[in-house]
Short mmCIF file of C-alpha atoms in Angstrom, two decimals:
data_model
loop_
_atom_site.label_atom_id
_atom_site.label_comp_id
_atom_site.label_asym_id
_atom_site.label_seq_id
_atom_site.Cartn_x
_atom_site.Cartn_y
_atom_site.Cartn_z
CA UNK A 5 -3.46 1.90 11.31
CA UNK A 6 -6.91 1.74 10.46
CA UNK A 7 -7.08 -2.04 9.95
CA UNK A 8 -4.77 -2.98 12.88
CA UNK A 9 -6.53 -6.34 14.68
CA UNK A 10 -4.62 -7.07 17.90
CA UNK A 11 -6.61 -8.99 19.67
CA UNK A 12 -7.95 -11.50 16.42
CA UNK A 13 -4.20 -11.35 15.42
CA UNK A 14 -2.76 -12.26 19.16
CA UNK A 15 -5.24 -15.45 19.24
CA UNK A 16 -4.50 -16.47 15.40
CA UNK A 17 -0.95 -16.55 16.50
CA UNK A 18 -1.64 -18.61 19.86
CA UNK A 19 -2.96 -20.85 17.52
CA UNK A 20 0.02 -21.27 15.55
CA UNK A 21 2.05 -21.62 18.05
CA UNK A 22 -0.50 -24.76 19.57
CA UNK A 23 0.11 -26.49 16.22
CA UNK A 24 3.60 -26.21 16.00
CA UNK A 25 3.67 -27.45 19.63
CA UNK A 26 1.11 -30.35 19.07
CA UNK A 27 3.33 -31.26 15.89
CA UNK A 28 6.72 -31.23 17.82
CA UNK A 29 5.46 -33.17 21.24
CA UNK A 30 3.71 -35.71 18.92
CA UNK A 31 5.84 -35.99 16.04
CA UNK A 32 8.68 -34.30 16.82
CA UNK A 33 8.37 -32.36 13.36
CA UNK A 34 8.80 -28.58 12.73
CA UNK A 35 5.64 -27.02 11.46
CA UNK A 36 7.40 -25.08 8.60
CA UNK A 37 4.93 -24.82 5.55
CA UNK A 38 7.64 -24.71 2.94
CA UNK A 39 9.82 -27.70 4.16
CA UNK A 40 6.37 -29.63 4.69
CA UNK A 41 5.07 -29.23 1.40
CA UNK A 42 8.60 -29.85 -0.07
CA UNK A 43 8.65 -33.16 1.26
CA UNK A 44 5.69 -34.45 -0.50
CA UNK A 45 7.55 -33.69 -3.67
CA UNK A 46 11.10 -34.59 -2.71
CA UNK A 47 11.19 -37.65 0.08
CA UNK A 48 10.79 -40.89 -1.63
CA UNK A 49 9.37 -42.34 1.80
CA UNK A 50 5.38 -42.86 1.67
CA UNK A 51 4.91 -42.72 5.75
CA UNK A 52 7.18 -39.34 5.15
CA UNK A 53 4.47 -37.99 2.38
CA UNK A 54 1.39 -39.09 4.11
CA UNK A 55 1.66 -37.00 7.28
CA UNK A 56 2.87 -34.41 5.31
CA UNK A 57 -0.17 -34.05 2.90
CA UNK A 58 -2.07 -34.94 5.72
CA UNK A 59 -1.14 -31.91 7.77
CA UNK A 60 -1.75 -29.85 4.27
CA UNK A 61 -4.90 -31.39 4.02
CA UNK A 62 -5.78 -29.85 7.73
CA UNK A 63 -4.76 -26.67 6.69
CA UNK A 64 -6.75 -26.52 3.82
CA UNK A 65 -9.56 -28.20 5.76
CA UNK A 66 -9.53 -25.58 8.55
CA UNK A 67 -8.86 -22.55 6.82
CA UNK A 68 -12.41 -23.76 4.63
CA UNK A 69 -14.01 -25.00 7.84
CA UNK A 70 -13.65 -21.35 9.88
CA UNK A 71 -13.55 -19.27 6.63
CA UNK A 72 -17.38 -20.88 6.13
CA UNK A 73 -18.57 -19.55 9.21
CA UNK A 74 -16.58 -16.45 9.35
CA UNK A 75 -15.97 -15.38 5.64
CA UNK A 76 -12.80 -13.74 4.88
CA UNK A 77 -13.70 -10.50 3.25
CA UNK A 78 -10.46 -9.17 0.88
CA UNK A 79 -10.46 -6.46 -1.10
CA UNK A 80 -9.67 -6.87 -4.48
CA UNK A 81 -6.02 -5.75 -5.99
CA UNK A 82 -5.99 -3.98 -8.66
CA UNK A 83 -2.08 -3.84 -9.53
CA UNK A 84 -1.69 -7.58 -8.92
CA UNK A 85 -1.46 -9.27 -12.19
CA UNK A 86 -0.79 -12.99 -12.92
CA UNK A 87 2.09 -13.06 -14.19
CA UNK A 88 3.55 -10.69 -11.09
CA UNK A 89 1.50 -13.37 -8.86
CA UNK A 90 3.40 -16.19 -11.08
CA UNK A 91 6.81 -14.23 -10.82
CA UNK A 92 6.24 -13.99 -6.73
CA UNK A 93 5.18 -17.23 -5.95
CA UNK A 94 8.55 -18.84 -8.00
CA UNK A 95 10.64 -16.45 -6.10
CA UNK A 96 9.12 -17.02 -2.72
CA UNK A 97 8.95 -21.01 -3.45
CA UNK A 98 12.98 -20.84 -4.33
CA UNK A 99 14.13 -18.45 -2.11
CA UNK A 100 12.70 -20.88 1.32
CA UNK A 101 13.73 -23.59 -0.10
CA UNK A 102 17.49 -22.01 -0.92
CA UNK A 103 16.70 -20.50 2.53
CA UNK A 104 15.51 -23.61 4.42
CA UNK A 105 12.37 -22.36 5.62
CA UNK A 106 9.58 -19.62 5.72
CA UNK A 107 7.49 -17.22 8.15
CA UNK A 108 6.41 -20.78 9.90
CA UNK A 109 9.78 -22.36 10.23
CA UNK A 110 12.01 -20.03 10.82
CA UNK A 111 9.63 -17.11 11.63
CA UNK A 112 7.95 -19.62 14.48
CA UNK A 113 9.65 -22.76 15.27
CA UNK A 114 12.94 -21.39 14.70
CA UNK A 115 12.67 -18.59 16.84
CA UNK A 116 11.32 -20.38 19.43
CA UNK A 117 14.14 -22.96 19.61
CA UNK A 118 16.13 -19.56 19.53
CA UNK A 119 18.56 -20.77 16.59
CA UNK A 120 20.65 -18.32 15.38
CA UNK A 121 20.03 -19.40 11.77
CA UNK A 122 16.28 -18.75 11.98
CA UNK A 123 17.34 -15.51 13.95
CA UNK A 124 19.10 -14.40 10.85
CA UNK A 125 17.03 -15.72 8.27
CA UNK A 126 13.81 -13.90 9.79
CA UNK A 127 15.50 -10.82 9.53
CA UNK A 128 16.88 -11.25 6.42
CA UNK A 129 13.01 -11.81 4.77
CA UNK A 130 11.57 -9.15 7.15
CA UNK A 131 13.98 -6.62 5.55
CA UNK A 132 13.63 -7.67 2.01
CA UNK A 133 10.04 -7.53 2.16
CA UNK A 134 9.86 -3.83 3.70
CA UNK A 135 12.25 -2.40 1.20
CA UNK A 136 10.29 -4.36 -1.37
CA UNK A 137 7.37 -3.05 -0.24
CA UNK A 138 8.62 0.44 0.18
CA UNK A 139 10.41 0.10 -3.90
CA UNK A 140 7.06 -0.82 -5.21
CA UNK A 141 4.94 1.81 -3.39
CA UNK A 142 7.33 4.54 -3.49
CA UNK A 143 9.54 4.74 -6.53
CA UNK A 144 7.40 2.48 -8.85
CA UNK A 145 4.36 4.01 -7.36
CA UNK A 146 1.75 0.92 -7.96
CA UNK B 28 -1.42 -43.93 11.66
CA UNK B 29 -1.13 -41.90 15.05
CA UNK B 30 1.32 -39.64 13.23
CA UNK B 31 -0.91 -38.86 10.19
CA UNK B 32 -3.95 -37.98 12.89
CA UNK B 33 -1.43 -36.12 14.75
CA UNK B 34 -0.13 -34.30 11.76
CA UNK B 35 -4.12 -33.55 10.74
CA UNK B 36 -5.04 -32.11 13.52
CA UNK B 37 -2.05 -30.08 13.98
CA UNK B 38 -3.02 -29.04 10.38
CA UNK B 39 -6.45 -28.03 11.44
CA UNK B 40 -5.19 -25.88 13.99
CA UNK B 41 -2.96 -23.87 11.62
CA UNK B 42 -5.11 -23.44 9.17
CA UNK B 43 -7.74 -21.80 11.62
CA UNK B 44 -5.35 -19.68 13.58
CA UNK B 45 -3.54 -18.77 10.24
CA UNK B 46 -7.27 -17.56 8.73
CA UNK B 47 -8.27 -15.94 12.03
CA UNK B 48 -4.70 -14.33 12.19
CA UNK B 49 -5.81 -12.18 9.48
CA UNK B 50 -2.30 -13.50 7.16
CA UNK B 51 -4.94 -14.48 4.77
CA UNK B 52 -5.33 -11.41 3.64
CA UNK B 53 -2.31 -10.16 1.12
CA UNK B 54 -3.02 -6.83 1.40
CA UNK B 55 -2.62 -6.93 5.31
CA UNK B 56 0.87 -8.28 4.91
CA UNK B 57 1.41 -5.73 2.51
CA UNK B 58 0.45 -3.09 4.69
CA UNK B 59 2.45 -4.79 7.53
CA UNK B 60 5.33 -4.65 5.41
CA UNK B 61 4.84 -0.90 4.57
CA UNK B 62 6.19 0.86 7.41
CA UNK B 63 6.09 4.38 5.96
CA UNK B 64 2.83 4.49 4.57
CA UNK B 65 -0.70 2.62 5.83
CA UNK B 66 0.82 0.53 8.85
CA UNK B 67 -0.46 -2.28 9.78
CA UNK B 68 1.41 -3.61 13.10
CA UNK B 69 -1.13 -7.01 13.62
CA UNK B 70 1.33 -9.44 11.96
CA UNK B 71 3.40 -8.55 14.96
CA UNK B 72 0.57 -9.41 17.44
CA UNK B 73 0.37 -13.04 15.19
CA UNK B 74 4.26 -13.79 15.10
CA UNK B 75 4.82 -12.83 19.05
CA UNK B 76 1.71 -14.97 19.67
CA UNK B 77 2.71 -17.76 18.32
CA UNK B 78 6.42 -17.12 19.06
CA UNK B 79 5.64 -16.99 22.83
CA UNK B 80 3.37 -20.03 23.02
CA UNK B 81 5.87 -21.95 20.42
CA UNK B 82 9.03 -21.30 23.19
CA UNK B 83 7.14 -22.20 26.46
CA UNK B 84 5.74 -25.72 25.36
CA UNK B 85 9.21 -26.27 23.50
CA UNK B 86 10.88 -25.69 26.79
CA UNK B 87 8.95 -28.46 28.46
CA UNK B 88 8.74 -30.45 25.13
CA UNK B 89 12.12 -30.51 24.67
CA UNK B 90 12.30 -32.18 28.55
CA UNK B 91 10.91 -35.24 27.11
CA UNK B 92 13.05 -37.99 25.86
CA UNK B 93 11.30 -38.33 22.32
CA UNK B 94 8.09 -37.19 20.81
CA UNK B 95 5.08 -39.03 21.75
CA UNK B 96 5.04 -41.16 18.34
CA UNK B 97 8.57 -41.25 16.92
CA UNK B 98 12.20 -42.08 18.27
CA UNK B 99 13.53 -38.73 18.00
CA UNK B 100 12.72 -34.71 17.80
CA UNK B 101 13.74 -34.07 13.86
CA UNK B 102 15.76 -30.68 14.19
CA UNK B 103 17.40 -28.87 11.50
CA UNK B 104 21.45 -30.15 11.74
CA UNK B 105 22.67 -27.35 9.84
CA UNK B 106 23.66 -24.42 12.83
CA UNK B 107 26.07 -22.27 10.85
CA UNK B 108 24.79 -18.58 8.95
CA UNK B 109 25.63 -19.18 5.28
CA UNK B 110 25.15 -17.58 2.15
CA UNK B 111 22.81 -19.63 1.03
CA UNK B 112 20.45 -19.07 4.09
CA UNK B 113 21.37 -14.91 3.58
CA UNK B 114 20.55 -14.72 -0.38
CA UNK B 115 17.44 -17.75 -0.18
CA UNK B 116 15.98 -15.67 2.94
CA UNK B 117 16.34 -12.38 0.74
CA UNK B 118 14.82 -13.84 -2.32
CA UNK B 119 11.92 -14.82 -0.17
CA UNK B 120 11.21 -11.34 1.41
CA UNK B 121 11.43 -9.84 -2.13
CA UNK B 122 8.56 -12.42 -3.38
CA UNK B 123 6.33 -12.01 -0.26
CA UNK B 124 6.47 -7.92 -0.72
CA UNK B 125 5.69 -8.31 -4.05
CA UNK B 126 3.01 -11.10 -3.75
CA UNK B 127 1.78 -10.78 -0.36
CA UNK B 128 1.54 -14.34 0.53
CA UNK B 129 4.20 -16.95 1.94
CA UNK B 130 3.87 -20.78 2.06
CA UNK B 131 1.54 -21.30 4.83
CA UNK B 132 -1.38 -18.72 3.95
CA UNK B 133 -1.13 -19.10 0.79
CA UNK B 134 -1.88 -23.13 1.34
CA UNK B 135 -4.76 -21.77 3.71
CA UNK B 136 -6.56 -19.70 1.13
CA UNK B 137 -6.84 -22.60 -1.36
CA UNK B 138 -9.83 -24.47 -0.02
CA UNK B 139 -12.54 -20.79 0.22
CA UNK B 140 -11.06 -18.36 -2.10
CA UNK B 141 -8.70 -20.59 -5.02
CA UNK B 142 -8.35 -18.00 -7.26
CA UNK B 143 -4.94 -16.03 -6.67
CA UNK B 144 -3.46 -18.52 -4.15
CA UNK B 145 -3.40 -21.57 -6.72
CA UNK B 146 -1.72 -19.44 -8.88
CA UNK B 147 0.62 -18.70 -5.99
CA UNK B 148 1.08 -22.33 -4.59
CA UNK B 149 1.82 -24.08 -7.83
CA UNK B 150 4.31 -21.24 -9.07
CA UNK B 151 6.05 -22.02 -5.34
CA UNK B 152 6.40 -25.90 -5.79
CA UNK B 153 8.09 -24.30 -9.46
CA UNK B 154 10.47 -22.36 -7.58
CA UNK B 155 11.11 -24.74 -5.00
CA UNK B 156 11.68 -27.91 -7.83
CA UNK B 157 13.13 -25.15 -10.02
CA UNK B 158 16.06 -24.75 -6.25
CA UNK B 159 16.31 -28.50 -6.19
CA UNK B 160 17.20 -28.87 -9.96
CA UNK B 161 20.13 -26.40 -9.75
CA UNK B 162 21.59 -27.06 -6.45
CA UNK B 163 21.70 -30.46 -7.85
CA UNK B 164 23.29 -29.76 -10.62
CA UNK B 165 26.45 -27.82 -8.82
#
Protein backbone atom coordinates (compact mmCIF):
# COMPACT_ATOMS: atom_id res chain seq x y z
CA UNK A 1 0.00 0.00 0.00
CA UNK A 2 2.79 2.17 -0.38
CA UNK A 3 1.28 4.41 -3.08
CA UNK A 4 -2.28 4.49 -1.63
CA UNK A 5 -3.60 8.44 -2.09
CA UNK A 6 -6.93 8.78 -0.24
CA UNK A 7 -7.35 12.01 0.19
CA UNK A 8 -6.04 13.25 -3.75
CA UNK A 9 -8.13 10.16 -4.86
CA UNK A 10 -11.46 11.15 -2.67
CA UNK A 11 -11.33 14.85 -4.28
CA UNK A 12 -10.46 13.49 -7.99
CA UNK A 13 -13.57 11.49 -7.58
CA UNK A 14 -15.77 14.51 -6.15
CA UNK A 15 -14.79 15.91 -9.20
CA UNK A 16 -16.14 13.34 -11.34
CA UNK A 17 -19.00 13.10 -9.83
CA UNK A 18 -19.51 17.36 -10.29
CA UNK A 19 -19.14 16.72 -14.03
CA UNK A 20 -21.36 14.04 -14.44
CA UNK A 21 -23.84 16.13 -12.37
CA UNK A 22 -23.19 19.46 -14.30
CA UNK A 23 -23.64 17.27 -17.59
CA UNK A 24 -26.99 15.63 -16.45
CA UNK A 25 -28.77 18.99 -14.84
CA UNK A 26 -27.64 20.87 -18.00
CA UNK A 27 -27.86 18.47 -20.67
CA UNK A 28 -29.42 15.77 -19.34
CA UNK A 29 -26.52 13.48 -20.82
CA UNK A 30 -24.62 10.63 -19.03
CA UNK A 31 -20.96 11.39 -18.70
CA UNK A 32 -19.83 7.90 -19.94
CA UNK A 33 -16.42 8.30 -21.88
CA UNK A 34 -17.00 5.35 -24.16
CA UNK A 35 -20.65 6.13 -25.29
CA UNK A 36 -19.42 9.91 -25.68
CA UNK A 37 -16.67 9.32 -27.85
CA UNK A 38 -18.75 6.69 -29.78
CA UNK A 39 -21.11 9.18 -30.78
CA UNK A 40 -18.77 11.35 -32.61
CA UNK A 41 -18.14 8.39 -34.83
CA UNK A 42 -21.59 6.84 -35.04
CA UNK A 43 -24.56 9.71 -34.75
CA UNK A 44 -25.04 11.31 -38.03
CA UNK A 45 -26.46 14.49 -36.08
CA UNK A 46 -23.83 17.52 -36.05
CA UNK A 47 -25.45 19.32 -32.73
CA UNK A 48 -25.07 15.45 -31.38
CA UNK A 49 -21.10 15.45 -32.40
CA UNK A 50 -20.32 18.92 -31.38
CA UNK A 51 -21.04 18.67 -27.65
CA UNK A 52 -19.63 15.50 -27.73
CA UNK A 53 -16.10 16.47 -29.05
CA UNK A 54 -16.59 19.40 -27.18
CA UNK A 55 -16.75 17.69 -23.82
CA UNK A 56 -13.55 15.52 -25.22
CA UNK A 57 -11.96 18.56 -26.00
CA UNK A 58 -12.42 19.64 -22.06
CA UNK A 59 -11.03 16.59 -21.03
CA UNK A 60 -8.13 16.80 -22.95
CA UNK A 61 -7.92 20.51 -22.15
CA UNK A 62 -8.02 19.95 -18.36
CA UNK A 63 -6.13 16.97 -17.93
CA UNK A 64 -3.13 19.35 -19.98
CA UNK A 65 -4.20 22.43 -18.05
CA UNK A 66 -3.65 20.73 -14.25
CA UNK A 67 -1.07 18.16 -15.53
CA UNK A 68 1.10 21.61 -16.47
CA UNK A 69 1.08 22.79 -13.12
CA UNK A 70 1.13 19.58 -11.33
CA UNK A 71 3.08 17.08 -13.63
CA UNK A 72 2.03 13.60 -13.58
CA UNK A 73 5.09 11.63 -12.75
CA UNK A 74 4.63 7.66 -14.16
CA UNK A 75 6.96 5.25 -14.03
CA UNK A 76 7.88 3.67 -17.01
CA UNK A 77 6.60 -0.12 -17.92
CA UNK A 78 8.78 -2.24 -18.91
CA UNK A 79 6.51 -5.37 -19.95
CA UNK A 80 4.06 -3.13 -21.82
CA UNK A 81 4.68 -3.50 -25.44
CA UNK A 82 2.71 -1.97 -28.37
CA UNK A 83 1.26 -4.41 -29.73
CA UNK A 84 -0.13 -5.69 -26.02
CA UNK A 85 -1.12 -1.79 -25.70
CA UNK A 86 -2.78 -2.22 -29.38
CA UNK A 87 -4.35 -5.69 -28.35
CA UNK A 88 -5.86 -3.89 -24.95
CA UNK A 89 -7.11 -0.88 -26.22
CA UNK A 90 -9.29 -3.01 -29.19
CA UNK A 91 -10.52 -5.21 -26.47
CA UNK A 92 -11.41 -2.52 -24.02
CA UNK A 93 -12.92 -0.24 -27.02
CA UNK A 94 -15.25 -3.48 -28.06
CA UNK A 95 -15.98 -4.89 -24.98
CA UNK A 96 -17.88 -1.12 -23.64
CA UNK A 97 -19.26 -0.71 -26.54
CA UNK A 98 -20.74 -4.60 -26.63
CA UNK A 99 -21.14 -3.66 -22.92
CA UNK A 100 -22.78 -0.22 -23.22
CA UNK A 101 -20.52 1.65 -21.16
CA UNK A 102 -17.22 1.96 -19.08
CA UNK A 103 -15.75 2.86 -15.47
CA UNK A 104 -17.63 6.45 -16.18
CA UNK A 105 -20.97 5.20 -17.27
CA UNK A 106 -21.69 2.46 -15.63
CA UNK A 107 -18.94 2.64 -12.93
CA UNK A 108 -20.41 6.42 -12.06
CA UNK A 109 -23.58 7.45 -13.57
CA UNK A 110 -24.95 4.12 -13.55
CA UNK A 111 -24.42 3.40 -10.12
CA UNK A 112 -25.65 6.42 -9.04
CA UNK A 113 -29.02 6.11 -10.81
CA UNK A 114 -28.70 2.62 -9.01
CA UNK A 115 -29.57 0.55 -12.32
CA UNK A 116 -29.23 -2.86 -12.00
CA UNK A 117 -27.53 -3.14 -15.41
CA UNK A 118 -24.65 -0.85 -14.43
CA UNK A 119 -24.77 -2.82 -11.01
CA UNK A 120 -23.92 -5.90 -12.95
CA UNK A 121 -21.84 -4.63 -15.54
CA UNK A 122 -19.39 -2.93 -12.87
CA UNK A 123 -18.93 -6.09 -11.37
CA UNK A 124 -18.57 -7.96 -14.22
CA UNK A 125 -15.28 -5.56 -15.41
CA UNK A 126 -14.12 -5.28 -11.75
CA UNK A 127 -13.77 -9.10 -11.72
CA UNK A 128 -12.30 -9.56 -15.09
CA UNK A 129 -9.75 -7.10 -14.48
CA UNK A 130 -8.53 -8.65 -10.98
CA UNK A 131 -8.28 -12.13 -12.33
CA UNK A 132 -6.59 -10.56 -15.31
CA UNK A 133 -4.42 -8.89 -13.29
CA UNK A 134 -3.77 -11.73 -10.96
CA UNK A 135 -3.19 -14.32 -14.56
CA UNK A 136 -0.62 -11.92 -15.76
CA UNK A 137 1.29 -11.36 -12.49
CA UNK A 138 1.01 -14.74 -11.16
CA UNK A 139 1.04 -17.55 -13.66
CA UNK A 140 2.58 -15.56 -16.61
CA UNK A 141 4.77 -13.82 -14.17
CA UNK A 142 5.39 -10.34 -16.24
CA UNK B 1 -24.48 26.70 -28.14
CA UNK B 2 -25.36 26.54 -24.28
CA UNK B 3 -25.07 22.78 -24.59
CA UNK B 4 -21.59 22.69 -26.24
CA UNK B 5 -20.33 25.29 -23.24
CA UNK B 6 -22.12 23.11 -20.93
CA UNK B 7 -20.65 19.97 -22.29
CA UNK B 8 -16.94 21.89 -22.18
CA UNK B 9 -16.94 22.71 -19.02
CA UNK B 10 -18.28 19.56 -17.75
CA UNK B 11 -15.28 18.23 -19.80
CA UNK B 12 -12.88 20.40 -17.97
CA UNK B 13 -13.96 19.19 -14.80
CA UNK B 14 -13.36 15.50 -15.67
CA UNK B 15 -10.40 15.81 -17.07
CA UNK B 16 -8.94 17.57 -13.85
CA UNK B 17 -10.55 15.36 -11.29
CA UNK B 18 -9.72 12.27 -13.54
CA UNK B 19 -5.72 13.55 -13.55
CA UNK B 20 -5.84 14.51 -9.87
CA UNK B 21 -7.66 11.11 -9.16
CA UNK B 22 -4.44 9.53 -9.82
CA UNK B 23 -6.44 7.02 -12.84
CA UNK B 24 -3.87 8.55 -15.01
CA UNK B 25 -1.51 6.51 -13.96
CA UNK B 26 -1.77 2.69 -15.50
CA UNK B 27 0.26 1.26 -13.16
CA UNK B 28 -2.02 2.53 -10.21
CA UNK B 29 -4.97 0.78 -11.75
CA UNK B 30 -2.89 -2.07 -12.12
CA UNK B 31 -1.97 -2.18 -8.68
CA UNK B 32 -5.65 -1.46 -7.74
CA UNK B 33 -6.58 -4.35 -9.64
CA UNK B 34 -3.95 -6.61 -7.93
CA UNK B 35 -5.43 -7.55 -4.78
CA UNK B 36 -2.89 -10.19 -3.74
CA UNK B 37 0.17 -8.51 -4.38
CA UNK B 38 1.13 -4.44 -4.15
CA UNK B 39 -2.50 -3.07 -3.26
CA UNK B 40 -3.45 -0.11 -4.11
CA UNK B 41 -7.10 0.66 -2.55
CA UNK B 42 -7.25 4.70 -3.95
CA UNK B 43 -9.38 3.84 -7.01
CA UNK B 44 -11.89 3.00 -4.36
CA UNK B 45 -11.55 6.44 -2.63
CA UNK B 46 -12.10 7.94 -6.59
CA UNK B 47 -15.19 5.66 -7.57
CA UNK B 48 -17.07 6.19 -3.97
CA UNK B 49 -16.23 9.89 -4.45
CA UNK B 50 -17.67 10.38 -7.33
CA UNK B 51 -20.35 7.69 -6.78
CA UNK B 52 -21.61 9.60 -3.67
CA UNK B 53 -21.61 13.09 -5.13
CA UNK B 54 -23.04 11.54 -8.62
CA UNK B 55 -26.35 10.01 -6.42
CA UNK B 56 -27.07 13.11 -4.21
CA UNK B 57 -27.29 15.81 -7.07
CA UNK B 58 -29.11 13.03 -9.25
CA UNK B 59 -31.63 12.76 -6.52
CA UNK B 60 -32.47 16.43 -6.70
CA UNK B 61 -31.67 16.53 -10.50
CA UNK B 62 -33.87 14.04 -11.28
CA UNK B 63 -36.76 16.41 -9.30
CA UNK B 64 -36.59 18.70 -12.15
CA UNK B 65 -38.85 18.41 -15.06
CA UNK B 66 -36.02 18.49 -17.83
CA UNK B 67 -32.42 19.45 -17.94
CA UNK B 68 -31.67 23.03 -18.00
CA UNK B 69 -31.01 23.05 -21.96
CA UNK B 70 -32.85 20.12 -23.53
CA UNK B 71 -36.53 18.62 -23.40
CA UNK B 72 -35.65 15.55 -21.70
CA UNK B 73 -32.98 13.58 -19.29
CA UNK B 74 -31.43 10.98 -22.09
CA UNK B 75 -31.33 7.64 -19.97
CA UNK B 76 -30.26 4.37 -21.14
CA UNK B 77 -33.90 2.42 -22.21
CA UNK B 78 -32.42 -0.85 -22.10
CA UNK B 79 -33.14 -2.19 -18.08
CA UNK B 80 -32.80 -5.94 -18.58
CA UNK B 81 -29.11 -8.02 -17.65
CA UNK B 82 -28.18 -9.63 -20.97
CA UNK B 83 -25.49 -11.46 -22.38
CA UNK B 84 -24.29 -9.01 -24.24
CA UNK B 85 -23.86 -6.55 -21.25
CA UNK B 86 -22.18 -9.92 -19.19
CA UNK B 87 -19.54 -10.97 -22.07
CA UNK B 88 -18.94 -6.89 -23.43
CA UNK B 89 -18.42 -5.96 -19.55
CA UNK B 90 -15.94 -9.05 -19.28
CA UNK B 91 -14.07 -8.27 -22.39
CA UNK B 92 -13.56 -4.84 -20.99
CA UNK B 93 -12.11 -5.87 -17.54
CA UNK B 94 -9.76 -8.28 -19.40
CA UNK B 95 -8.38 -5.19 -21.64
CA UNK B 96 -8.15 -2.70 -18.70
CA UNK B 97 -5.97 -5.47 -16.55
CA UNK B 98 -3.96 -5.96 -19.31
CA UNK B 99 -3.60 -2.28 -20.48
CA UNK B 100 -4.25 -0.33 -17.51
CA UNK B 101 -6.30 2.35 -18.98
CA UNK B 102 -10.19 2.63 -19.77
CA UNK B 103 -11.93 5.24 -22.00
CA UNK B 104 -11.91 8.23 -19.89
CA UNK B 105 -8.11 8.35 -18.66
CA UNK B 106 -6.91 7.20 -21.39
CA UNK B 107 -8.66 10.40 -23.36
CA UNK B 108 -7.11 12.47 -20.35
CA UNK B 109 -3.52 11.48 -20.87
CA UNK B 110 -3.52 12.49 -24.57
CA UNK B 111 -3.01 16.22 -24.34
CA UNK B 112 0.63 15.95 -21.58
CA UNK B 113 1.95 12.55 -22.06
CA UNK B 114 0.62 11.17 -25.98
CA UNK B 115 2.77 8.49 -26.18
CA UNK B 116 1.04 5.14 -24.89
CA UNK B 117 -2.50 6.59 -24.62
CA UNK B 118 -2.79 7.43 -28.51
CA UNK B 119 -1.85 4.15 -29.08
CA UNK B 120 -4.59 3.17 -26.63
CA UNK B 121 -7.41 5.60 -27.83
CA UNK B 122 -7.20 4.92 -31.52
CA UNK B 123 -6.94 0.99 -31.02
CA UNK B 124 -10.43 1.67 -28.79
CA UNK B 125 -12.37 3.63 -31.56
CA UNK B 126 -10.96 0.08 -33.63
CA UNK B 127 -12.62 -2.04 -31.25
CA UNK B 128 -15.54 -0.06 -30.77
CA UNK B 129 -16.12 0.41 -34.99
CA UNK B 130 -14.68 -3.11 -35.17
CA UNK B 131 -18.44 -3.96 -32.31
CA UNK B 132 -20.51 -1.82 -34.60
CA UNK B 133 -19.46 -3.64 -37.87
CA UNK B 134 -20.41 -7.11 -36.52
CA UNK B 135 -23.42 -6.47 -34.51
CA UNK B 136 -24.50 -5.00 -37.71
CA UNK B 137 -23.90 -7.59 -39.63
CA UNK B 138 -26.07 -10.28 -37.38
Amino acid sequence: MENFTPYTSLAGGILLGISASILMYLNGRVAGISGIVSGILNNPAASEKAWRAAFVVGIIGGASVYAYFFPVNIEPREHVTTALLIVGGITVGFGTAMGGGCTSGHGVCGISRLSLRSITATMTFLIAGLVTVYVVKQVVGA
Amino acid sequence: MNKILSALLAGVIFGIGITLSGMVDPNKVVNFLDVTGNWDPSLMFVLGGAVITTGVAYRFIFAQDKPLFDEDFHLPTLLKVDSSLLLGSALFGVGWGLIGYCPGPAVASIGFRPEEPLIVVVSMLAGLLLYKATSKSQ
